[in-house]
DNA sequence: TCCTTACTTTCCAATGTGGAAAGTTATATC
DNA sequence: GATATAACTTTCCACATTGGAAAGTAAGGA
């Protein structure tokens, strides 16, 4: 068995973020930041990493006065996450009581 | 939700290794090394990391002439892995088609 | 005693991660 | 129109992790 985990996704904060994004259509920067409990600079860099991998799409839009950044998983991002989670599940498969 | 992933377990090679160990009672160094496809030095260091965390037990025993190193998950190691996998599953929970 | 096997440790380079602080940019407010 | 503020983005820096090569070690054979 060749378990290939995508390093872009596997980092804890990005994994959590990708799972959050996968569950919704779009979510804003601030909400993700609070969920991950990291600084703005750190989230900004993770978003950039995912964006450069083509996994996340970023849209800036001013909603009711204040500008916000909206994040969403791209199609390739969803596929990559699906593959990643499948790999994780395959690894877990042999572990008892899971 | 507070998703805490254990960094000792989360590293890809150690995660795979822990899952392998969880599935059996004992397994030898060489077999794990082949499965992970890493150098001896690297596996040795991962084993040490897990051993120092109290997650893995190492037993050296000569079986049929050649000395071998046998690895097994300790009770705390099993618990930690179980917790880690539970966290991963909780993260995945909201992801569609998983 | 020397050799071989099976790791272990050391050395070193490359990457990744995180926060603080400075920098940007698009609205509000005056 | 100038300035302030919010919401990120970039840069700077420190530190930890990861990996392989090479040197080191320990146990058993020839």
PDB file of C-alpha atoms (C1' of nucleotides) in Angstrom:
ATOM      1  CA  UNK A   1       0.000   0.000   0.000  1.00  0.00           C
ATOM      2  CA  UNK A   2       1.228   3.403  -0.961  1.00  0.00           C
ATOM      3  CA  UNK A   3      -0.251   5.966   1.380  1.00  0.00           C
ATOM      4  CA  UNK A   4       0.250   9.366  -0.149  1.00  0.00           C
ATOM      5  CA  UNK A   5      -0.805  12.226   2.047  1.00  0.00           C
ATOM      6  CA  UNK A   6      -0.969  15.629   0.393  1.00  0.00           C
ATOM      7  CA  UNK A   7       1.373  17.899   2.354  1.00  0.00           C
ATOM      8  CA  UNK A   8      -0.587  20.969   1.313  1.00  0.00           C
ATOM      9  CA  UNK A   9      -3.636  19.536   3.021  1.00  0.00           C
ATOM     10  CA  UNK A  10      -2.095  17.538   5.840  1.00  0.00           C
ATOM     11  CA  UNK A  11      -0.806  20.432   7.960  1.00  0.00           C
ATOM     12  CA  UNK A  12      -3.208  20.573  10.934  1.00  0.00           C
ATOM     13  CA  UNK A  13      -4.505  24.078  10.391  1.00  0.00           C
ATOM     14  CA  UNK A  14      -4.978  23.580   6.685  1.00  0.00           C
ATOM     15  CA  UNK A  15      -6.635  20.222   7.183  1.00  0.00           C
ATOM     16  CA  UNK A  16      -9.132  21.725   9.560  1.00  0.00           C
ATOM     17  CA  UNK A  17      -9.671  24.639   7.242  1.00  0.00           C
ATOM     18  CA  UNK A  18     -10.238  22.438   4.212  1.00  0.00           C
ATOM     19  CA  UNK A  19     -12.773  20.383   6.134  1.00  0.00           C
ATOM     20  CA  UNK A  20     -14.560  23.556   7.170  1.00  0.00           C
ATOM     21  CA  UNK A  21     -14.611  24.803   3.589  1.00  0.00           C
ATOM     22  CA  UNK A  22     -15.806  21.469   2.296  1.00  0.00           C
ATOM     23  CA  UNK A  23     -18.868  21.650   4.512  1.00  0.00           C
ATOM     24  CA  UNK A  24     -20.062  24.959   3.141  1.00  0.00           C
ATOM     25  CA  UNK A  25     -20.193  26.920  -0.071  1.00  0.00           C
ATOM     26  CA  UNK A  26     -18.333  29.934   1.176  1.00  0.00           C
ATOM     27  CA  UNK A  27     -17.014  31.197   4.455  1.00  0.00           C
ATOM     28  CA  UNK A  28     -15.259  34.357   5.478  1.00  0.00           C
ATOM     29  CA  UNK A  29     -11.683  34.869   6.615  1.00  0.00           C
ATOM     30  CA  UNK A  30     -12.531  36.065  10.096  1.00  0.00           C
ATOM     31  CA  UNK A  31     -14.723  33.081  10.873  1.00  0.00           C
ATOM     32  CA  UNK A  32     -12.030  30.668   9.785  1.00  0.00           C
ATOM     33  CA  UNK A  33      -9.443  32.582  11.757  1.00  0.00           C
ATOM     34  CA  UNK A  34     -11.489  32.279  14.924  1.00  0.00           C
ATOM     35  CA  UNK A  35     -12.085  28.591  14.366  1.00  0.00           C
ATOM     36  CA  UNK A  36      -8.404  27.863  13.843  1.00  0.00           C
ATOM     37  CA  UNK A  37      -7.353  30.289  16.537  1.00  0.00           C
ATOM     38  CA  UNK A  38      -4.323  31.629  14.694  1.00  0.00           C
ATOM     39  CA  UNK A  39      -3.058  35.101  13.915  1.00  0.00           C
ATOM     40  CA  UNK A  40      -4.154  36.903  10.775  1.00  0.00           C
ATOM     41  CA  UNK A  41      -0.721  36.612   9.243  1.00  0.00           C
ATOM     42  CA  UNK A  42      -0.683  32.886   9.738  1.00  0.00           C
ATOM     43  CA  UNK A  43      -4.121  32.337   8.260  1.00  0.00           C
ATOM     44  CA  UNK A  44      -3.261  34.618   5.377  1.00  0.00           C
ATOM     45  CA  UNK A  45      -0.246  32.448   4.609  1.00  0.00           C
ATOM     46  CA  UNK A  46      -2.197  29.217   4.814  1.00  0.00           C
ATOM     47  CA  UNK A  47      -4.821  30.633   2.494  1.00  0.00           C
ATOM     48  CA  UNK A  48      -2.080  31.615   0.096  1.00  0.00           C
ATOM     49  CA  UNK A  49      -0.591  28.135   0.188  1.00  0.00           C
ATOM     50  CA  UNK A  50      -3.958  26.579  -0.593  1.00  0.00           C
ATOM     51  CA  UNK A  51      -4.712  29.168  -3.250  1.00  0.00           C
ATOM     52  CA  UNK A  52      -1.393  28.604  -4.988  1.00  0.00           C
ATOM     53  CA  UNK A  53      -2.092  24.898  -4.995  1.00  0.00           C
ATOM     54  CA  UNK A  54      -5.362  25.704  -6.707  1.00  0.00           C
ATOM     55  CA  UNK A  55      -7.362  24.290  -3.822  1.00  0.00           C
ATOM     56  CA  UNK A  56      -9.004  27.439  -2.559  1.00  0.00           C
ATOM     57  CA  UNK A  57     -10.638  30.362  -4.273  1.00  0.00           C
ATOM     58  CA  UNK A  58     -10.526  33.798  -2.723  1.00  0.00           C
ATOM     59  CA  UNK A  59     -13.073  36.476  -3.422  1.00  0.00           C
ATOM     60  CA  UNK A  60     -12.988  39.937  -1.941  1.00  0.00           C
ATOM     61  CA  UNK A  61     -16.298  41.629  -1.558  1.00  0.00           C
ATOM     62  CA  UNK A  62     -17.612  44.446   0.524  1.00  0.00           C
ATOM     63  CA  UNK A  63     -20.661  43.289   2.388  1.00  0.00           C
ATOM     64  CA  UNK A  64     -22.549  45.902   4.382  1.00  0.00           C
ATOM     65  CA  UNK A  65     -19.851  48.505   4.508  1.00  0.00           C
ATOM     66  CA  UNK A  66     -16.877  46.419   5.473  1.00  0.00           C
ATOM     67  CA  UNK A  67     -14.685  44.569   3.045  1.00  0.00           C
ATOM     68  CA  UNK A  68     -14.460  40.871   3.612  1.00  0.00           C
ATOM     69  CA  UNK A  69     -12.561  38.007   2.132  1.00  0.00           C
ATOM     70  CA  UNK A  70     -14.603  34.996   1.169  1.00  0.00           C
ATOM     71  CA  UNK A  71     -13.037  31.603   0.873  1.00  0.00           C
ATOM     72  CA  UNK A  72     -14.246  28.527  -0.912  1.00  0.00           C
ATOM     73  CA  UNK A  73     -12.851  25.148  -1.887  1.00  0.00           C
ATOM     74  CA  UNK A  74     -12.302  24.815  -5.615  1.00  0.00           C
ATOM     75  CA  UNK A  75     -13.300  21.684  -7.469  1.00  0.00           C
ATOM     76  CA  UNK A  76      -9.685  20.437  -7.475  1.00  0.00           C
ATOM     77  CA  UNK A  77      -9.526  21.317  -3.801  1.00  0.00           C
ATOM     78  CA  UNK A  78     -12.547  19.161  -3.089  1.00  0.00           C
ATOM     79  CA  UNK A  79     -11.063  16.320  -5.066  1.00  0.00           C
ATOM     80  CA  UNK A  80      -7.722  16.603  -3.323  1.00  0.00           C
ATOM     81  CA  UNK A  81      -9.376  16.703   0.072  1.00  0.00           C
ATOM     82  CA  UNK A  82     -11.510  13.714  -0.811  1.00  0.00           C
ATOM     83  CA  UNK A  83      -8.414  11.802  -1.834  1.00  0.00           C
ATOM     84  CA  UNK A  84      -6.585  12.852   1.276  1.00  0.00           C
ATOM     85  CA  UNK A  85      -9.403  11.781   3.558  1.00  0.00           C
ATOM     86  CA  UNK A  86      -9.686   8.514   1.686  1.00  0.00           C
ATOM     87  CA  UNK A  87      -6.004   7.893   2.356  1.00  0.00           C
ATOM     88  CA  UNK A  88      -6.488   8.658   6.017  1.00  0.00           C
ATOM     89  CA  UNK A  89      -9.448   6.296   6.162  1.00  0.00           C
ATOM     90  CA  UNK A  90      -7.427   3.596   4.458  1.00  0.00           C
ATOM     91  CA  UNK A  91      -4.707   4.018   7.078  1.00  0.00           C
ATOM     92  CA  UNK A  92      -7.233   3.830   9.879  1.00  0.00           C
ATOM     93  CA  UNK A  93      -8.877   0.799   8.365  1.00  0.00           C
ATOM     94  CA  UNK A  94      -6.712  -1.700  10.181  1.00  0.00           C
ATOM     95  CA  UNK A  95      -6.900   0.031  13.534  1.00  0.00           C
ATOM     96  CA  UNK A  96      -9.243  -1.727  15.976  1.00  0.00           C
ATOM     97  CA  UNK A  97     -12.044   0.197  17.660  1.00  0.00           C
ATOM     98  CA  UNK A  98     -12.222   2.917  15.087  1.00  0.00           C
TER      99      UNK A  98
ATOM    100  CA  UNK B   1     -14.989  22.725  18.499  1.00  0.00           C
ATOM    101  CA  UNK B   2     -11.442  22.356  19.587  1.00  0.00           C
ATOM    102  CA  UNK B   3      -9.643  20.001  17.252  1.00  0.00           C
ATOM    103  CA  UNK B   4      -6.411  18.986  18.878  1.00  0.00           C
ATOM    104  CA  UNK B   5      -4.178  16.870  16.723  1.00  0.00           C
ATOM    105  CA  UNK B   6      -1.236  15.236  18.460  1.00  0.00           C
ATOM    106  CA  UNK B   7       1.882  16.434  16.647  1.00  0.00           C
ATOM    107  CA  UNK B   8       3.796  13.345  17.694  1.00  0.00           C
ATOM    108  CA  UNK B   9       1.279  11.219  15.837  1.00  0.00           C
ATOM    109  CA  UNK B  10       0.235  13.537  13.035  1.00  0.00           C
ATOM    110  CA  UNK B  11       3.482  13.533  11.040  1.00  0.00           C
ATOM    111  CA  UNK B  12       2.718  11.388   7.981  1.00  0.00           C
ATOM    112  CA  UNK B  13       5.324   8.699   8.547  1.00  0.00           C
ATOM    113  CA  UNK B  14       4.527   8.380  12.217  1.00  0.00           C
ATOM    114  CA  UNK B  15       0.797   8.324  11.567  1.00  0.00           C
ATOM    115  CA  UNK B  16       1.201   5.499   9.119  1.00  0.00           C
ATOM    116  CA  UNK B  17       3.522   3.715  11.494  1.00  0.00           C
ATOM    117  CA  UNK B  18       1.159   4.053  14.432  1.00  0.00           C
ATOM    118  CA  UNK B  19      -1.688   2.679  12.358  1.00  0.00           C
ATOM    119  CA  UNK B  20       0.473  -0.265  11.337  1.00  0.00           C
ATOM    120  CA  UNK B  21       1.424  -0.926  14.939  1.00  0.00           C
ATOM    121  CA  UNK B  22      -2.155  -0.622  16.093  1.00  0.00           C
ATOM    122  CA  UNK B  23      -3.184  -3.398  13.753  1.00  0.00           C
ATOM    123  CA  UNK B  24      -0.752  -5.941  15.166  1.00  0.00           C
ATOM    124  CA  UNK B  25       0.823  -6.963  18.418  1.00  0.00           C
ATOM    125  CA  UNK B  26       4.378  -6.523  17.328  1.00  0.00           C
ATOM    126  CA  UNK B  27       6.229  -5.787  14.131  1.00  0.00           C
ATOM    127  CA  UNK B  28       9.883  -5.501  13.278  1.00  0.00           C
ATOM    128  CA  UNK B  29      11.898  -2.461  12.316  1.00  0.00           C
ATOM    129  CA  UNK B  30      12.776  -3.645   8.821  1.00  0.00           C
ATOM    130  CA  UNK B  31       9.181  -4.342   7.887  1.00  0.00           C
ATOM    131  CA  UNK B  32       8.087  -0.913   9.014  1.00  0.00           C
ATOM    132  CA  UNK B  33      10.992   0.674   7.191  1.00  0.00           C
ATOM    133  CA  UNK B  34       9.983  -0.971   3.947  1.00  0.00           C
ATOM    134  CA  UNK B  35       6.367   0.040   4.379  1.00  0.00           C
ATOM    135  CA  UNK B  36       7.231   3.666   5.032  1.00  0.00           C
ATOM    136  CA  UNK B  37       9.994   3.651   2.463  1.00  0.00           C
ATOM    137  CA  UNK B  38      12.400   5.778   4.460  1.00  0.00           C
ATOM    138  CA  UNK B  39      16.056   5.448   5.369  1.00  0.00           C
ATOM    139  CA  UNK B  40      17.092   3.587   8.503  1.00  0.00           C
ATOM    140  CA  UNK B  41      18.218   6.784  10.172  1.00  0.00           C
ATOM    141  CA  UNK B  42      14.883   8.394   9.590  1.00  0.00           C
ATOM    142  CA  UNK B  43      12.880   5.487  10.915  1.00  0.00           C
ATOM    143  CA  UNK B  44      15.177   5.226  13.891  1.00  0.00           C
ATOM    144  CA  UNK B  45      14.471   8.845  14.724  1.00  0.00           C
ATOM    145  CA  UNK B  46      10.720   8.450  14.357  1.00  0.00           C
ATOM    146  CA  UNK B  47      10.809   5.419  16.607  1.00  0.00           C
ATOM    147  CA  UNK B  48      12.755   7.418  19.139  1.00  0.00           C
ATOM    148  CA  UNK B  49      10.234  10.250  19.005  1.00  0.00           C
ATOM    149  CA  UNK B  50       7.368   7.848  19.615  1.00  0.00           C
ATOM    150  CA  UNK B  51       9.291   5.992  22.306  1.00  0.00           C
ATOM    151  CA  UNK B  52      10.110   9.190  24.155  1.00  0.00           C
ATOM    152  CA  UNK B  53       6.451  10.138  24.052  1.00  0.00           C
ATOM    153  CA  UNK B  54       5.731   6.795  25.647  1.00  0.00           C
ATOM    154  CA  UNK B  55       3.725   5.663  22.640  1.00  0.00           C
ATOM    155  CA  UNK B  56       5.933   2.866  21.389  1.00  0.00           C
ATOM    156  CA  UNK B  57       7.818   0.104  23.102  1.00  0.00           C
ATOM    157  CA  UNK B  58      11.042  -1.212  21.660  1.00  0.00           C
ATOM    158  CA  UNK B  59      12.349  -4.670  22.321  1.00  0.00           C
ATOM    159  CA  UNK B  60      15.585  -6.022  20.923  1.00  0.00           C
ATOM    160  CA  UNK B  61      15.701  -9.747  20.439  1.00  0.00           C
ATOM    161  CA  UNK B  62      17.751 -12.064  18.320  1.00  0.00           C
ATOM    162  CA  UNK B  63      15.436 -14.250  16.295  1.00  0.00           C
ATOM    163  CA  UNK B  64      17.026 -17.035  14.273  1.00  0.00           C
ATOM    164  CA  UNK B  65      20.552 -15.751  14.353  1.00  0.00           C
ATOM    165  CA  UNK B  66      20.029 -12.132  13.480  1.00  0.00           C
ATOM    166  CA  UNK B  67      19.232  -9.427  15.970  1.00  0.00           C
ATOM    167  CA  UNK B  68      16.014  -7.632  15.347  1.00  0.00           C
ATOM    168  CA  UNK B  69      14.193  -4.708  16.831  1.00  0.00           C
ATOM    169  CA  UNK B  70      10.555  -5.317  17.635  1.00  0.00           C
ATOM    170  CA  UNK B  71       8.135  -2.454  17.904  1.00  0.00           C
ATOM    171  CA  UNK B  72       4.763  -2.286  19.557  1.00  0.00           C
ATOM    172  CA  UNK B  73       2.247   0.371  20.508  1.00  0.00           C
ATOM    173  CA  UNK B  74       2.030   0.905  24.233  1.00  0.00           C
ATOM    174  CA  UNK B  75      -1.315   1.283  25.970  1.00  0.00           C
ATOM    175  CA  UNK B  76      -0.900   5.092  26.096  1.00  0.00           C
ATOM    176  CA  UNK B  77       0.125   4.955  22.448  1.00  0.00           C
ATOM    177  CA  UNK B  78      -3.083   3.149  21.552  1.00  0.00           C
ATOM    178  CA  UNK B  79      -5.114   5.651  23.520  1.00  0.00           C
ATOM    179  CA  UNK B  80      -3.368   8.607  21.918  1.00  0.00           C
ATOM    180  CA  UNK B  81      -3.840   7.160  18.464  1.00  0.00           C
ATOM    181  CA  UNK B  82      -7.484   6.460  19.178  1.00  0.00           C
ATOM    182  CA  UNK B  83      -7.942  10.052  20.269  1.00  0.00           C
ATOM    183  CA  UNK B  84      -6.096  11.343  17.270  1.00  0.00           C
ATOM    184  CA  UNK B  85      -8.151   9.314  14.839  1.00  0.00           C
ATOM    185  CA  UNK B  86     -11.309  10.391  16.619  1.00  0.00           C
ATOM    186  CA  UNK B  87     -10.290  13.995  16.089  1.00  0.00           C
ATOM    187  CA  UNK B  88      -9.642  13.334  12.423  1.00  0.00           C
ATOM    188  CA  UNK B  89     -13.026  11.666  12.091  1.00  0.00           C
ATOM    189  CA  UNK B  90     -14.691  14.588  13.801  1.00  0.00           C
ATOM    190  CA  UNK B  91     -13.059  16.938  11.311  1.00  0.00           C
ATOM    191  CA  UNK B  92     -14.170  14.800   8.409  1.00  0.00           C
ATOM    192  CA  UNK B  93     -17.682  14.559   9.763  1.00  0.00           C
ATOM    193  CA  UNK B  94     -18.967  17.626   7.980  1.00  0.00           C
ATOM    194  CA  UNK B  95     -17.322  16.820   4.665  1.00  0.00           C
ATOM    195  CA  UNK B  96     -19.794  15.500   2.075  1.00  0.00           C
ATOM    196  CA  UNK B  97     -19.164  12.204   0.313  1.00  0.00           C
ATOM    197  CA  UNK B  98     -16.882  10.806   2.943  1.00  0.00           C
TER     198      UNK B  98
ATOM    199  C1'  DT C   1      40.068 -10.920  15.730  1.00  0.00           C
ATOM    200  C1'  DC C   2      37.737  -9.251  11.953  1.00  0.00           C
ATOM    201  C1'  DC C   3      33.340  -9.032   9.478  1.00  0.00           C
ATOM    202  C1'  DT C   4      28.624  -8.346   8.888  1.00  0.00           C
ATOM    203  C1'  DT C   5      24.100  -7.102  10.225  1.00  0.00           C
ATOM    204  C1'  DA C   6      21.092  -3.990  12.233  1.00  0.00           C
ATOM    205  C1'  DC C   7      20.317  -0.284  13.895  1.00  0.00           C
ATOM    206  C1'  DT C   8      21.714   4.702  16.266  1.00  0.00           C
ATOM    207  C1'  DT C   9      23.768   9.165  16.276  1.00  0.00           C
ATOM    208  C1'  DT C  10      25.715  13.055  14.326  1.00  0.00           C
ATOM    209  C1'  DC C  11      26.021  16.411  10.791  1.00  0.00           C
ATOM    210  C1'  DC C  12      23.972  19.298   7.729  1.00  0.00           C
ATOM    211  C1'  DA C  13      20.671  21.340   4.494  1.00  0.00           C
ATOM    212  C1'  DA C  14      16.034  22.345   3.356  1.00  0.00           C
ATOM    213  C1'  DT C  15      11.307  23.380   4.693  1.00  0.00           C
ATOM    214  C1'  DG C  16       7.568  24.595   7.398  1.00  0.00           C
ATOM    215  C1'  DT C  17       5.312  27.119  10.953  1.00  0.00           C
ATOM    216  C1'  DG C  18       4.202  30.801  13.864  1.00  0.00           C
ATOM    217  C1'  DG C  19       3.782  35.669  15.583  1.00  0.00           C
ATOM    218  C1'  DA C  20       4.983  40.655  15.466  1.00  0.00           C
ATOM    219  C1'  DA C  21       5.255  44.486  12.958  1.00  0.00           C
ATOM    220  C1'  DA C  22       5.112  47.038   8.902  1.00  0.00           C
ATOM    221  C1'  DG C  23       2.694  47.603   4.536  1.00  0.00           C
ATOM    222  C1'  DT C  24      -1.690  47.767   1.481  1.00  0.00           C
ATOM    223  C1'  DT C  25      -6.139  48.803   0.041  1.00  0.00           C
ATOM    224  C1'  DA C  26     -10.897  49.870   0.207  1.00  0.00           C
ATOM    225  C1'  DT C  27     -14.248  52.080   2.394  1.00  0.00           C
ATOM    226  C1'  DA C  28     -16.146  55.538   6.279  1.00  0.00           C
ATOM    227  C1'  DT C  29     -15.933  59.969   8.475  1.00  0.00           C
ATOM    228  C1'  DC C  30     -15.124  64.601   8.762  1.00  0.00           C
TER     229       DC C  30
ATOM    230  C1'  DG D   1     -10.243  65.640  -0.491  1.00  0.00           C
ATOM    231  C1'  DA D   2      -7.635  64.278   3.792  1.00  0.00           C
ATOM    232  C1'  DT D   3      -7.451  61.164   7.325  1.00  0.00           C
ATOM    233  C1'  DA D   4      -8.809  57.189   9.938  1.00  0.00           C
ATOM    234  C1'  DT D   5     -10.078  52.469  10.314  1.00  0.00           C
ATOM    235  C1'  DA D   6     -10.847  47.729   9.157  1.00  0.00           C
ATOM    236  C1'  DA D   7      -9.207  43.793   7.050  1.00  0.00           C
ATOM    237  C1'  DC D   8      -6.109  41.574   5.383  1.00  0.00           C
ATOM    238  C1'  DT D   9      -0.912  40.773   3.211  1.00  0.00           C
ATOM    239  C1'  DT D  10       4.055  40.786   3.426  1.00  0.00           C
ATOM    240  C1'  DT D  11       8.279  40.863   5.535  1.00  0.00           C
ATOM    241  C1'  DC D  12      11.278  39.690   9.179  1.00  0.00           C
ATOM    242  C1'  DC D  13      12.864  36.575  12.257  1.00  0.00           C
ATOM    243  C1'  DA D  14      13.233  32.573  15.308  1.00  0.00           C
ATOM    244  C1'  DC D  15      12.689  27.933  15.967  1.00  0.00           C
ATOM    245  C1'  DA D  16      11.208  23.163  15.122  1.00  0.00           C
ATOM    246  C1'  DT D  17      10.814  19.313  11.942  1.00  0.00           C
ATOM    247  C1'  DT D  18      12.206  16.316   8.493  1.00  0.00           C
ATOM    248  C1'  DG D  19      15.213  13.865   5.646  1.00  0.00           C
ATOM    249  C1'  DG D  20      19.488  11.481   3.976  1.00  0.00           C
ATOM    250  C1'  DA D  21      24.507  10.513   4.253  1.00  0.00           C
ATOM    251  C1'  DA D  22      28.002   9.088   6.858  1.00  0.00           C
ATOM    252  C1'  DA D  23      30.093   7.749  10.949  1.00  0.00           C
ATOM    253  C1'  DG D  24      29.427   5.143  15.203  1.00  0.00           C
ATOM    254  C1'  DT D  25      27.979   1.062  18.058  1.00  0.00           C
ATOM    255  C1'  DA D  26      26.735  -3.542  19.585  1.00  0.00           C
ATOM    256  C1'  DA D  27      25.923  -8.416  19.008  1.00  0.00           C
ATOM    257  C1'  DG D  28      26.687 -12.602  16.831  1.00  0.00           C
ATOM    258  C1'  DG D  29      29.506 -15.496  13.180  1.00  0.00           C
ATOM    259  C1'  DA D  30      33.490 -17.196  10.623  1.00  0.00           C
TER     260       DA D  30
END
